[in-house]
Short mmCIF file of C-alpha atoms in Angstrom, two decimals:
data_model
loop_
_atom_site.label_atom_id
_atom_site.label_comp_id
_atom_site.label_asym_id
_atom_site.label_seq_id
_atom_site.Cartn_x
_atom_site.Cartn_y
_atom_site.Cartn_z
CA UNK A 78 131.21 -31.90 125.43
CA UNK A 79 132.05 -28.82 127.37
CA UNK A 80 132.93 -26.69 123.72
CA UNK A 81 129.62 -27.94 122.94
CA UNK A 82 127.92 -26.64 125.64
CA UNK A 83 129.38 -23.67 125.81
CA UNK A 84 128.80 -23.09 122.35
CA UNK A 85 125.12 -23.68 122.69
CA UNK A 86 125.15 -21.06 125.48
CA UNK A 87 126.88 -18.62 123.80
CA UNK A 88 123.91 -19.11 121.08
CA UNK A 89 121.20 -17.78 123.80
CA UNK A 90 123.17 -14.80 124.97
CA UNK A 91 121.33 -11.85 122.77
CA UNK A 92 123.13 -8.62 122.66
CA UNK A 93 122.43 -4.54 122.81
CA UNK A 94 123.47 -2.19 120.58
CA UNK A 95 125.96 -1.40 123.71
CA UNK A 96 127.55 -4.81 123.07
CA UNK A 97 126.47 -5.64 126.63
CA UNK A 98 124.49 -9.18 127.35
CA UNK A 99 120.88 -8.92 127.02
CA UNK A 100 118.20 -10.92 129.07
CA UNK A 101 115.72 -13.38 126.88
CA UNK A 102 112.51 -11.24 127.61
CA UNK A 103 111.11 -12.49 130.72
CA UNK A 104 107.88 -10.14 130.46
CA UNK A 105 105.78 -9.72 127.46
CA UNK A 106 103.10 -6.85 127.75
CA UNK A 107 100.26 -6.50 124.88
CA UNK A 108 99.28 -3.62 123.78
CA UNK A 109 96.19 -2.93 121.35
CA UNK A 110 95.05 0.66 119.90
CA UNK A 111 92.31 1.94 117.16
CA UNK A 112 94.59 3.18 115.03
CA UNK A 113 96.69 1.46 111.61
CA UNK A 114 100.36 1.06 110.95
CA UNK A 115 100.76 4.71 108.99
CA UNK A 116 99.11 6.40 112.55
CA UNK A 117 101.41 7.95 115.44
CA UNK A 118 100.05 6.28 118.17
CA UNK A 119 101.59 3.32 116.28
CA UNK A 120 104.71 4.44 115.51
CA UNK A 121 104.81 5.96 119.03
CA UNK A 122 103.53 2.57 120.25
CA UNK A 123 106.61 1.26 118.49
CA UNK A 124 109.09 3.23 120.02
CA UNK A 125 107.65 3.12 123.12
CA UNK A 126 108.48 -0.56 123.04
CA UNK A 127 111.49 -0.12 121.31
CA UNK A 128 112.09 2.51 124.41
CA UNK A 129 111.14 -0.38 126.96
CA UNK A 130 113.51 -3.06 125.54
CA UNK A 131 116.63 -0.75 125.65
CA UNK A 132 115.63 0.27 128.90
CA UNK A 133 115.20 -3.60 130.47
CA UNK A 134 118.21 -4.83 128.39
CA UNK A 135 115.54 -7.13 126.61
CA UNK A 136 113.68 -8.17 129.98
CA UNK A 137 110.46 -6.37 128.62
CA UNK A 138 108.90 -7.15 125.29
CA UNK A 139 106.08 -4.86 123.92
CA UNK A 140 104.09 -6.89 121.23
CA UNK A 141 101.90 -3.79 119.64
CA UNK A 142 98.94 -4.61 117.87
CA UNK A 143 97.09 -1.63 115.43
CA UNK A 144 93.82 -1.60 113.68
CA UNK A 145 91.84 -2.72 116.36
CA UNK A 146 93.44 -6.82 116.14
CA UNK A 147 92.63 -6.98 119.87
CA UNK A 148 88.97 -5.96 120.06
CA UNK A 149 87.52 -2.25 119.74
CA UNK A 150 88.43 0.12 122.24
CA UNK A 151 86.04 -0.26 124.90
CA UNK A 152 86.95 -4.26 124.33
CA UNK A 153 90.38 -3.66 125.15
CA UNK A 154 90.25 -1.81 128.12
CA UNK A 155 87.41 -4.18 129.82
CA UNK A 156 90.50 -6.71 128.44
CA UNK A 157 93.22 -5.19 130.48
CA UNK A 158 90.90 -5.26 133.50
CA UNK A 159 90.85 -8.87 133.23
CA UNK A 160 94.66 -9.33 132.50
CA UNK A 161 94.53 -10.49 128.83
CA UNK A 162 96.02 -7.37 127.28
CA UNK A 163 98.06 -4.76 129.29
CA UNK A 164 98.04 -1.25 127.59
CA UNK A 165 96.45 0.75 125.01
CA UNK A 166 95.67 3.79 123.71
CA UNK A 167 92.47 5.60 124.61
CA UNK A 168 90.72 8.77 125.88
CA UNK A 169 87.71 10.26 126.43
CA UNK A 170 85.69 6.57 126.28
CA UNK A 171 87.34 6.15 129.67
CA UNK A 172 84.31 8.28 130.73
CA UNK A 173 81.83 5.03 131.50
CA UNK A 174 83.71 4.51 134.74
CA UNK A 175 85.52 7.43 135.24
CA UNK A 176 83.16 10.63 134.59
CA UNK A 177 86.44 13.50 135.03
CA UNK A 178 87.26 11.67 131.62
CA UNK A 179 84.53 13.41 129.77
CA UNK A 180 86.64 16.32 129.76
CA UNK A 181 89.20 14.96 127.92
CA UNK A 182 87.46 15.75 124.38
CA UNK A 183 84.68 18.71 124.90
CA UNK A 184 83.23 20.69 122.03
CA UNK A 185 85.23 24.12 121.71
CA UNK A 186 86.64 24.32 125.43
CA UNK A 187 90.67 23.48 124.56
CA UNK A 188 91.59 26.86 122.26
CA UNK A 189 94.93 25.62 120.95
CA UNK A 190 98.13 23.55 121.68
CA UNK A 191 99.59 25.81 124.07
CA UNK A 192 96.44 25.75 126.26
CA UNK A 193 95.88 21.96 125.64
CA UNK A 194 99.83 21.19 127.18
CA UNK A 195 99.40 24.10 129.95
CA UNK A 196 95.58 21.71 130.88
CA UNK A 197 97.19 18.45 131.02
CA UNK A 198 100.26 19.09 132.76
CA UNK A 199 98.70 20.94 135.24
CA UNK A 200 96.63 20.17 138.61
CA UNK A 201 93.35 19.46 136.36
CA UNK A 202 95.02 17.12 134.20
CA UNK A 203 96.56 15.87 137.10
CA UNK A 204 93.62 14.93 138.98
CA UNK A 205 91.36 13.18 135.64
CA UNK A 206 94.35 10.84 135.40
CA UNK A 207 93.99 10.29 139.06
CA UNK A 208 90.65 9.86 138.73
CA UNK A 209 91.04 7.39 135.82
CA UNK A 210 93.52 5.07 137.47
CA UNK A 211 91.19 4.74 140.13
CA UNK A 212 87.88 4.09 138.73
CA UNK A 213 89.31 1.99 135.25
CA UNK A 214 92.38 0.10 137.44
CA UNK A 215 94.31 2.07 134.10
CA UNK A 216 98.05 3.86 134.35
CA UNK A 217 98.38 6.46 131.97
CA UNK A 218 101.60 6.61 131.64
CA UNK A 219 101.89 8.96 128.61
CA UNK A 220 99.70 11.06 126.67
CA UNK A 221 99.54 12.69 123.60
CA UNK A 222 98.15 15.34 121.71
CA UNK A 223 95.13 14.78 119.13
CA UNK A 224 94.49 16.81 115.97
CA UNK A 225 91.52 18.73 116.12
CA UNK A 226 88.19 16.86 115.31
CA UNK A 227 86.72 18.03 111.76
CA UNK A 228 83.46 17.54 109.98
CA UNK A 229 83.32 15.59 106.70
CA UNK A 230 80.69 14.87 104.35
CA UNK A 231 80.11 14.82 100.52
CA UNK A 232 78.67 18.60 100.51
CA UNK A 233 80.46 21.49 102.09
CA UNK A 234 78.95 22.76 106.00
CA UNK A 235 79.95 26.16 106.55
CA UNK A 236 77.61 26.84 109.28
CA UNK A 237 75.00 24.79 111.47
CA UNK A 238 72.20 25.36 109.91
CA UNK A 239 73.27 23.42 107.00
CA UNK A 240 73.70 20.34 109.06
CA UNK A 241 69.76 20.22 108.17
CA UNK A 242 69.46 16.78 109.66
CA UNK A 243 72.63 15.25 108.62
CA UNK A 244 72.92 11.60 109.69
CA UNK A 245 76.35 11.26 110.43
CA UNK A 246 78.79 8.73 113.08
CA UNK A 247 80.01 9.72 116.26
CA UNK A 248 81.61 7.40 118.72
CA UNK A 249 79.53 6.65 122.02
CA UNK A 250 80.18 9.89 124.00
CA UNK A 251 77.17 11.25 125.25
CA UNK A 252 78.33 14.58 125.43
CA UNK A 253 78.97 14.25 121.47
CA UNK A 254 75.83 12.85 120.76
CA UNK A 255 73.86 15.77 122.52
CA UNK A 256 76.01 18.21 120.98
CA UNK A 257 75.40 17.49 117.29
CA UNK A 258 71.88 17.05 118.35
CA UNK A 259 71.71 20.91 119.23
CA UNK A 260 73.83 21.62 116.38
CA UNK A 261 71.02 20.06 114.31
CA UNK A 262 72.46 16.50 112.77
CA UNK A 263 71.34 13.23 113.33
CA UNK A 264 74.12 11.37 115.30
CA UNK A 265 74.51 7.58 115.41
CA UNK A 266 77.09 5.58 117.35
CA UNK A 267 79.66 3.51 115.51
CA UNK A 268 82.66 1.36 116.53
CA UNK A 269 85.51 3.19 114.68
CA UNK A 270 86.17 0.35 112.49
CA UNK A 271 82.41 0.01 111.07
CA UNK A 272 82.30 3.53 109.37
CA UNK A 273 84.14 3.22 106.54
CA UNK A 274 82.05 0.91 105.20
CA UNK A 275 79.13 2.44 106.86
CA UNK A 276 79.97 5.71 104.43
CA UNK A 277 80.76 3.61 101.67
CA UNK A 278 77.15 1.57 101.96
CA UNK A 279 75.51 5.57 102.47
CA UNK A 280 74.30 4.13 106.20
CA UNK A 281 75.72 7.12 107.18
CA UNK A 282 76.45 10.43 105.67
CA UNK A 283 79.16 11.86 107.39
CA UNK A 284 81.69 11.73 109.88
CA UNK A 285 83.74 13.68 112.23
CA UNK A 286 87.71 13.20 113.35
CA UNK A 287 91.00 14.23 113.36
CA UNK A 288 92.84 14.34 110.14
CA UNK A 289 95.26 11.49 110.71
CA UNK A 290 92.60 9.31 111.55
CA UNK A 291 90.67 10.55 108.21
CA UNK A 292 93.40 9.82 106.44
CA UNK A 293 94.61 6.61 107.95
CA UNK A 294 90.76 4.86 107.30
CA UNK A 295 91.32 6.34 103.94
CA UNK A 296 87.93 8.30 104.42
CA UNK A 297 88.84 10.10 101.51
CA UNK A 298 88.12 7.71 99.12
CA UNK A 299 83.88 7.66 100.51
CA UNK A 300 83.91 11.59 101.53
CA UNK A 301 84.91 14.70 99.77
CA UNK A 302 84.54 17.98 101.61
CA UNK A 303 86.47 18.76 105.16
CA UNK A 304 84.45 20.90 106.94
CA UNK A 305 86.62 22.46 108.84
CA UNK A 306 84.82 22.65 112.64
CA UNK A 307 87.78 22.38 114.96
CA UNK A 308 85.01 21.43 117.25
CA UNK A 309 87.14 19.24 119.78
CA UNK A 310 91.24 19.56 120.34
CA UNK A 311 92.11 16.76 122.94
CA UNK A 312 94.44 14.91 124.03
CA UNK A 313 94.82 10.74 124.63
CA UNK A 314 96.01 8.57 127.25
CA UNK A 315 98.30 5.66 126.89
CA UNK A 316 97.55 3.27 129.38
CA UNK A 317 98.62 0.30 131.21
CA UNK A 318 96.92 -2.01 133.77
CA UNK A 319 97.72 -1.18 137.40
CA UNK A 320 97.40 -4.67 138.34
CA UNK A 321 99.98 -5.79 135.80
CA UNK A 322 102.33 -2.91 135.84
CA UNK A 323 102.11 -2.86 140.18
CA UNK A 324 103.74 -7.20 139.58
CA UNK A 325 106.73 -5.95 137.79
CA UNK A 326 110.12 -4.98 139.19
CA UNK A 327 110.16 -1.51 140.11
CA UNK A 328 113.24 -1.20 137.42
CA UNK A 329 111.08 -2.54 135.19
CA UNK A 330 108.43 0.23 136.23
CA UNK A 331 110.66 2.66 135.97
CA UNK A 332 111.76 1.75 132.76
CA UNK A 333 108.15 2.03 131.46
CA UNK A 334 107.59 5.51 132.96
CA UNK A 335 110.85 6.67 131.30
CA UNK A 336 110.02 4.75 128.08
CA UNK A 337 106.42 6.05 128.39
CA UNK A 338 107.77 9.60 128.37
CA UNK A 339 110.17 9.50 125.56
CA UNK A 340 107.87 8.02 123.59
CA UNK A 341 105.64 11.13 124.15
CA UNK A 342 108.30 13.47 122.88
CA UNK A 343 108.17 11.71 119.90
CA UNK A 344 104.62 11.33 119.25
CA UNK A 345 104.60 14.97 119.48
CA UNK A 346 107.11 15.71 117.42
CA UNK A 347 105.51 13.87 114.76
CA UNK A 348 102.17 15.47 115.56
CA UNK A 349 103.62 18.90 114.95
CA UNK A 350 104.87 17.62 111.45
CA UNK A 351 102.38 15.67 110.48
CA UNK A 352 99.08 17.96 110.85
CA UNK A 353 100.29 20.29 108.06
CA UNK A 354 101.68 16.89 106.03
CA UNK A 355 97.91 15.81 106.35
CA UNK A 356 96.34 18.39 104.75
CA UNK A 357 98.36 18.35 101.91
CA UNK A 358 97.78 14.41 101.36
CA UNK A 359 94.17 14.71 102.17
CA UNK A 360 93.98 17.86 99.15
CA UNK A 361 96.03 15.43 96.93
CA UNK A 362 93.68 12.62 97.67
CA UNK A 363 90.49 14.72 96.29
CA UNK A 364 89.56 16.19 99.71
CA UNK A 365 88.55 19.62 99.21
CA UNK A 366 89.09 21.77 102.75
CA UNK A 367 86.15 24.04 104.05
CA UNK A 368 86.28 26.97 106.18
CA UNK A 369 83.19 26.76 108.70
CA UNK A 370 81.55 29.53 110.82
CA UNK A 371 83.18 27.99 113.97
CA UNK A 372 81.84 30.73 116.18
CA UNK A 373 78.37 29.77 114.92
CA UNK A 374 79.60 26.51 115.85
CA UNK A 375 80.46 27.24 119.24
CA UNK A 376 77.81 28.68 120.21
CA UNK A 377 75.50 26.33 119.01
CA UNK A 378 77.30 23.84 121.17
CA UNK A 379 77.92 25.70 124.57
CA UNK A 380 74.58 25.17 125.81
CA UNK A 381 73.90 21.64 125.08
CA UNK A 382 77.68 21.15 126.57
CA UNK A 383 76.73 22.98 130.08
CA UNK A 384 73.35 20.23 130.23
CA UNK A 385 75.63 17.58 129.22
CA UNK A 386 78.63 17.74 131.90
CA UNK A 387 77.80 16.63 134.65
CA UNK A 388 77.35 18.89 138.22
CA UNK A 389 80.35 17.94 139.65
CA UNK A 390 82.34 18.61 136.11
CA UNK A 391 81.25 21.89 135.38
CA UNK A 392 83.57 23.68 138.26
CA UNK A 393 86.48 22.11 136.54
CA UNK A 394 85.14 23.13 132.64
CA UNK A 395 85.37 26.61 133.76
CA UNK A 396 88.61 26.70 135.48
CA UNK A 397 90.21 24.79 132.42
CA UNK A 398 88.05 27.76 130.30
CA UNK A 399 89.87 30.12 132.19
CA UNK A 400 93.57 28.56 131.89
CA UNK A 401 95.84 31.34 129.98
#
């Protein structure tokens, strides 16, 4: 009886790759995001959990779920608030309770990587995240770096006066909505995961992301030019629930931060790689790339972005302006 026991026992003990005992998980943490299984934010997501595992000897299970399987984005977070789901991935959407947030994706204010990193380290970035876990109840615990956004459409747009009414999606940002309006579209706002088929059915005409997420909705089998705007380089939280990560052991919190930050490495690293990657797929899929007056662009947009921020924003849009 005791060999039988014991032998049962011994079934239950899991192991690390250390050859040390692991713990059954004794915490399981969902986490939902927009994009599918071929994105980085999933394969970052994956890590990340993979990350949190190692790091809790098996104690903490992330159970990721892409492609929007928990609810669309503003779904999710309203679900972490409530305790169903615990993290996702998400950015400038965060702006409905927490306005700082806004400036997270803003037409033509980041100029490139080195002044998106030197932003989001530093005391501005600092103090939107602040701002976010306050007003959303949301821990972002990692962020990472977003392609920049570009236009496509089934006829090339090298400047703004061929937008000539263009009805095209934009998520529910105000700030984008207003801008395209001055640029001289006709915006509508779309959950991410009705435009494909929104293109495909000619509801609307065009569209307007970064190329991973192009690619990854397979956009290029409804839309054939990329009009290459660069109007928005951003960044992205991930985020977990205060509530939920505030119950856990603080080695399990730690675990999570240092997780968290690994797994941002990562995403970045394949970020770097894949941007170039994308535009090779995207030519080899039939997309043909357009270069765009972006200047034209820009200034077509700076004036309808000054209305749109908000007073108390605008001190912090021109100190991140003036970031070397």
């Amino acid at each position: 009886m005791f060999k039988k026991a014991l032998a049962f026992t011994a079934g239950l003990v899991l192991c690390t790759s250390a050859g040390f005992p692991a713990l059954a998980a004794e915490v399981t943490l969902k986490l939902g995001h927009a994009g599918n299984e071929q994105h980085s934010w999933h394969k970052a997501a994956l890590r990340f959990g993979e990350l949190v595992a190692a790091k809790t000897n098996g104690a903490v299970e992330v159970k990721v779920f892409p492609s929007e399987q928990l609810g669309k984005e503003l779904d999710v977070i309203n679900a972490i608030q409530l305790g169903s789901v615990d993290l996702t991935v998400t950015g400038e959407s965060l702006q409905n309770w927490a306005p700082k947030a806004a400036l997270l994706a803003v037409p033509y204010m980041i100029r490139d990587e080195r002044h998106l990193t030197a932003v989001v380290n530093g005391p501005i970035g600092q103090e939107i995240a602040k701002e976010v876990e306050d007003k959303t109840q949301l821990k972002a615990i990692a962020w990472f770096a977003r392609g920049p956004r570009n236009l496509t459409a089934n006829r090339p747009i090298k400047s703004p006066a061929e937008l000539n009414g263009l009805v095209m999606r934009v998520p529910n940002v105000p700030l984008f909505l207003n801008v395209w309006k001055a640029l001289g579209a006709k915006p509508t706002p779309m959950a991410f995961s009705e435009v494909f088929t929104a293109l495909q059915q000619g509801v609307v005409e065009a569209q307007e992301n970064p190329l991973s997420l192009i690619k990854s909705a397979s956009f290029f089998e409804v839309q054939k030019y990329v009009n290459q705007t660069e109007h928005v380089r951003s960044w992205i939280y991930l985020v977990m629930g205060v509530k939920k990560f505030n119950k856990l052991k603080p080695e399990y919190q730690q675990a999570i931060l240092d997780a968290a930050k690994e797994a941002q490495a990562y995403e970045h690293e394949l970020f770097l790689k894949d941007e170039q990657q994308l535009i090779d797929d995207l030519k080899a899929k039939g997309m043909q790339f357009v270069e765009v007056d972006q200047q034209a662009f820009a200034e077509g947009a700076r004036k309808a972005v000054e209305e749109s921020l908000k007073p108390e924003l605008k001190p912090l849009y021109q100190q991140i302006l003036a970031i070397q």
